[in-house]
Amino acid sequence: MYYFRPIATPVGELKLVASDSGLAGILWENDDPKRTRFLPQVQDDDHPVLRETERQLNEYFAGARRVFDLPLDFVGTDFQKKVWQALVAIPFGETRSYSQIAREIGHPLAVRAVGAANGRNPLSIVAPCHRVIGSNGKLTGFAGGLDIKAFLLSLERPQPSLALSEETPRAGQAV
């Protein structure tokens, strides 16, 4: 049995899905129903994993969270689970190519299979498939759309420091 809770976010409505074991899915508003299969589902706005996921996502979008601390219930093949675990290991603000992920999981020739597993990642944002880019540095497919992928990457980009330098005029100082 799966439980769901819709939430509003800066990237549109997301549907959070949990099992009794943990968070199983974060689905996009216009998600392809064939990409993930979580049936049957019952709406449960008070499910503890779904409430905690919403809280942590709100912190992430507010710039106050870099790492998620949630029980995850990956549903897929052993290979897919390996890829998804590699996604979770990509640090905030960094990216990896599909070939880097393939090497990291010990299957250096399985670049296309890594891409396919990445495309079926049920836990967008928490298992950050948006951090996987083409080897040429270009943005590639993303279930939420390339505009949202670009938004998420920009959200994680280091922000320029606002610290005052020796040359920065201070209040009351002549310029």
Short mmCIF file of C-alpha atoms in Angstrom, two decimals:
data_model
loop_
_atom_site.label_atom_id
_atom_site.label_comp_id
_atom_site.label_asym_id
_atom_site.label_seq_id
_atom_site.Cartn_x
_atom_site.Cartn_y
_atom_site.Cartn_z
CA MET A 1 0.00 0.00 0.00
CA TYR A 2 1.19 3.48 -0.86
CA TYR A 3 0.16 6.77 0.68
CA PHE A 4 0.32 10.14 -1.03
CA ARG A 5 0.16 13.81 -0.23
CA PRO A 6 0.16 16.64 -2.79
CA ILE A 7 2.24 19.71 -1.88
CA ALA A 8 2.77 23.12 -3.46
CA THR A 9 6.39 24.06 -4.19
CA PRO A 10 8.25 26.71 -6.21
CA VAL A 11 8.47 24.14 -9.05
CA GLY A 12 4.75 23.36 -9.07
CA GLU A 13 2.66 20.78 -7.31
CA LEU A 14 4.51 17.62 -6.32
CA LYS A 15 2.90 14.36 -5.26
CA LEU A 16 4.80 12.74 -2.39
CA VAL A 17 4.38 8.96 -2.17
CA ALA A 18 5.38 6.76 0.79
CA SER A 19 5.19 3.11 1.68
CA ASP A 20 5.32 1.67 5.17
CA SER A 21 9.13 1.51 4.69
CA GLY A 22 9.81 5.12 3.67
CA LEU A 23 9.58 7.71 0.93
CA ALA A 24 8.95 5.93 -2.38
CA GLY A 25 8.22 8.74 -4.84
CA ILE A 26 8.21 12.43 -5.61
CA LEU A 27 6.12 12.84 -8.72
CA TRP A 28 5.76 15.87 -10.97
CA GLU A 29 2.44 17.49 -11.79
CA ASN A 30 2.52 16.24 -15.40
CA ASP A 31 4.52 13.08 -14.72
CA ASP A 32 4.31 10.21 -17.19
CA PRO A 33 2.26 7.53 -15.37
CA LYS A 34 4.47 4.82 -16.94
CA ARG A 35 7.63 6.28 -15.36
CA THR A 36 6.75 4.97 -11.90
CA ARG A 37 4.07 2.65 -10.60
CA PHE A 38 2.82 3.05 -7.07
CA LEU A 39 -0.54 1.33 -6.81
CA PRO A 40 -2.84 1.37 -4.95
CA GLN A 41 -2.57 4.81 -3.33
CA VAL A 42 -4.51 6.37 -0.49
CA GLN A 43 -4.29 10.08 0.35
CA ASP A 44 -2.86 10.55 3.84
CA ASP A 45 -1.96 14.14 4.73
CA ASP A 46 -0.82 13.05 8.20
CA HIS A 47 1.60 10.27 7.17
CA PRO A 48 4.79 11.01 9.17
CA VAL A 49 7.20 10.37 6.27
CA LEU A 50 5.17 12.57 3.93
CA ARG A 51 4.95 15.40 6.50
CA GLU A 52 8.71 15.21 7.15
CA THR A 53 9.45 15.14 3.41
CA GLU A 54 7.36 18.27 2.90
CA ARG A 55 9.21 20.01 5.75
CA GLN A 56 12.63 19.11 4.35
CA LEU A 57 11.65 20.11 0.80
CA ASN A 58 10.44 23.49 2.10
CA GLU A 59 13.83 23.96 3.79
CA TYR A 60 15.62 22.96 0.58
CA PHE A 61 13.69 25.49 -1.51
CA ALA A 62 14.32 28.17 1.15
CA GLY A 63 18.08 27.53 0.91
CA ALA A 64 18.26 26.08 4.43
CA ARG A 65 18.83 22.38 3.56
CA ARG A 66 21.60 20.78 1.53
CA VAL A 67 21.15 17.11 2.50
CA PHE A 68 17.93 15.16 2.98
CA ASP A 69 17.55 12.85 5.96
CA LEU A 70 14.62 10.61 5.11
CA PRO A 71 13.98 6.85 5.04
CA LEU A 72 13.98 5.93 1.33
CA ASP A 73 12.14 3.00 -0.23
CA PHE A 74 13.58 2.59 -3.72
CA VAL A 75 11.40 0.29 -5.83
CA GLY A 76 13.26 -0.95 -8.92
CA THR A 77 15.81 -3.41 -10.25
CA ASP A 78 19.12 -3.95 -8.45
CA PHE A 79 20.88 -1.95 -11.19
CA GLN A 80 18.41 0.95 -10.88
CA LYS A 81 18.83 0.98 -7.10
CA LYS A 82 22.63 1.17 -7.54
CA VAL A 83 22.24 4.17 -9.83
CA TRP A 84 19.76 5.86 -7.49
CA GLN A 85 22.08 5.34 -4.51
CA ALA A 86 24.87 6.96 -6.56
CA LEU A 87 22.57 9.94 -7.16
CA VAL A 88 22.03 10.36 -3.41
CA ALA A 89 25.83 10.53 -3.00
CA ILE A 90 26.25 13.51 -5.38
CA PRO A 91 26.99 16.48 -3.11
CA PHE A 92 24.81 19.58 -3.11
CA GLY A 93 26.03 22.07 -5.71
CA GLU A 94 27.96 19.49 -7.75
CA THR A 95 27.12 17.61 -10.94
CA ARG A 96 28.13 14.29 -12.47
CA SER A 97 27.94 12.95 -16.00
CA TYR A 98 26.21 9.70 -16.90
CA SER A 99 29.62 8.16 -17.64
CA GLN A 100 30.93 9.22 -14.22
CA ILE A 101 27.96 7.52 -12.55
CA ALA A 102 28.52 4.39 -14.67
CA ARG A 103 32.15 4.24 -13.52
CA GLU A 104 31.21 4.93 -9.88
CA ILE A 105 28.83 1.96 -9.77
CA GLY A 106 31.35 -0.35 -11.44
CA HIS A 107 29.70 -0.54 -14.88
CA PRO A 108 31.79 1.84 -17.02
CA LEU A 109 30.20 0.71 -20.31
CA ALA A 110 26.61 1.02 -19.07
CA VAL A 111 26.24 4.75 -19.77
CA ARG A 112 22.91 4.37 -21.60
CA ALA A 113 21.55 2.05 -18.91
CA VAL A 114 22.53 4.66 -16.30
CA GLY A 115 20.63 7.25 -18.33
CA ALA A 116 17.58 4.99 -18.46
CA ALA A 117 17.71 4.34 -14.70
CA ASN A 118 18.16 8.06 -14.08
CA GLY A 119 15.03 8.72 -16.15
CA ARG A 120 13.03 6.30 -14.00
CA ASN A 121 14.29 7.72 -10.70
CA PRO A 122 11.15 7.91 -8.54
CA LEU A 123 12.65 10.30 -5.98
CA SER A 124 13.44 13.47 -7.91
CA ILE A 125 15.17 16.17 -5.86
CA VAL A 126 15.88 13.85 -2.88
CA ALA A 127 17.78 11.42 -5.13
CA PRO A 128 19.07 14.37 -7.17
CA CYS A 129 18.89 13.22 -10.79
CA HIS A 130 18.88 16.92 -11.72
CA ARG A 131 22.61 16.89 -10.83
CA VAL A 132 23.36 14.49 -13.71
CA ILE A 133 24.33 16.25 -16.94
CA GLY A 134 25.77 15.29 -20.31
CA SER A 135 29.53 14.72 -20.58
CA ASN A 136 29.65 17.93 -22.65
CA GLY A 137 28.22 19.87 -19.68
CA LYS A 138 24.79 20.34 -21.28
CA LEU A 139 21.53 19.72 -19.50
CA THR A 140 19.85 16.51 -20.61
CA GLY A 141 16.44 14.96 -19.99
CA PHE A 142 14.60 15.44 -16.71
CA ALA A 143 11.11 14.25 -15.74
CA GLY A 144 10.23 17.70 -14.38
CA GLY A 145 11.44 19.43 -17.55
CA LEU A 146 14.74 21.10 -18.42
CA ASP A 147 13.58 24.48 -17.13
CA ILE A 148 13.02 23.00 -13.67
CA LYS A 149 16.34 21.14 -13.86
CA ALA A 150 18.07 24.46 -14.60
CA PHE A 151 16.17 26.10 -11.72
CA LEU A 152 17.22 23.39 -9.25
CA LEU A 153 20.86 23.61 -10.34
CA SER A 154 20.79 27.41 -9.99
CA LEU A 155 19.25 27.04 -6.53
CA GLU A 156 22.27 24.94 -5.55
CA ARG A 157 24.86 27.18 -7.21
CA PRO A 158 27.14 28.95 -4.72
CA GLN A 159 25.95 32.50 -4.16
CA PRO A 160 28.44 35.38 -4.25
CA SER A 161 29.60 36.48 -0.84
CA LEU A 162 28.15 39.69 0.49
CA ALA A 163 31.09 40.18 2.86
CA LEU A 164 32.50 43.69 2.89
CA SER A 165 35.91 44.10 1.33
CA GLU A 166 38.47 46.82 1.96
CA GLU A 167 37.21 48.63 -1.17
CA THR A 168 33.52 48.41 -0.27
CA PRO A 169 32.20 51.77 0.98
CA ARG A 170 30.58 51.53 4.41
CA ALA A 171 27.63 53.54 5.66
CA GLY A 172 28.69 57.09 6.43
CA GLN A 173 31.98 56.72 4.52
CA ALA A 174 32.78 59.10 1.67
CA VAL A 175 32.96 57.45 -1.73
#
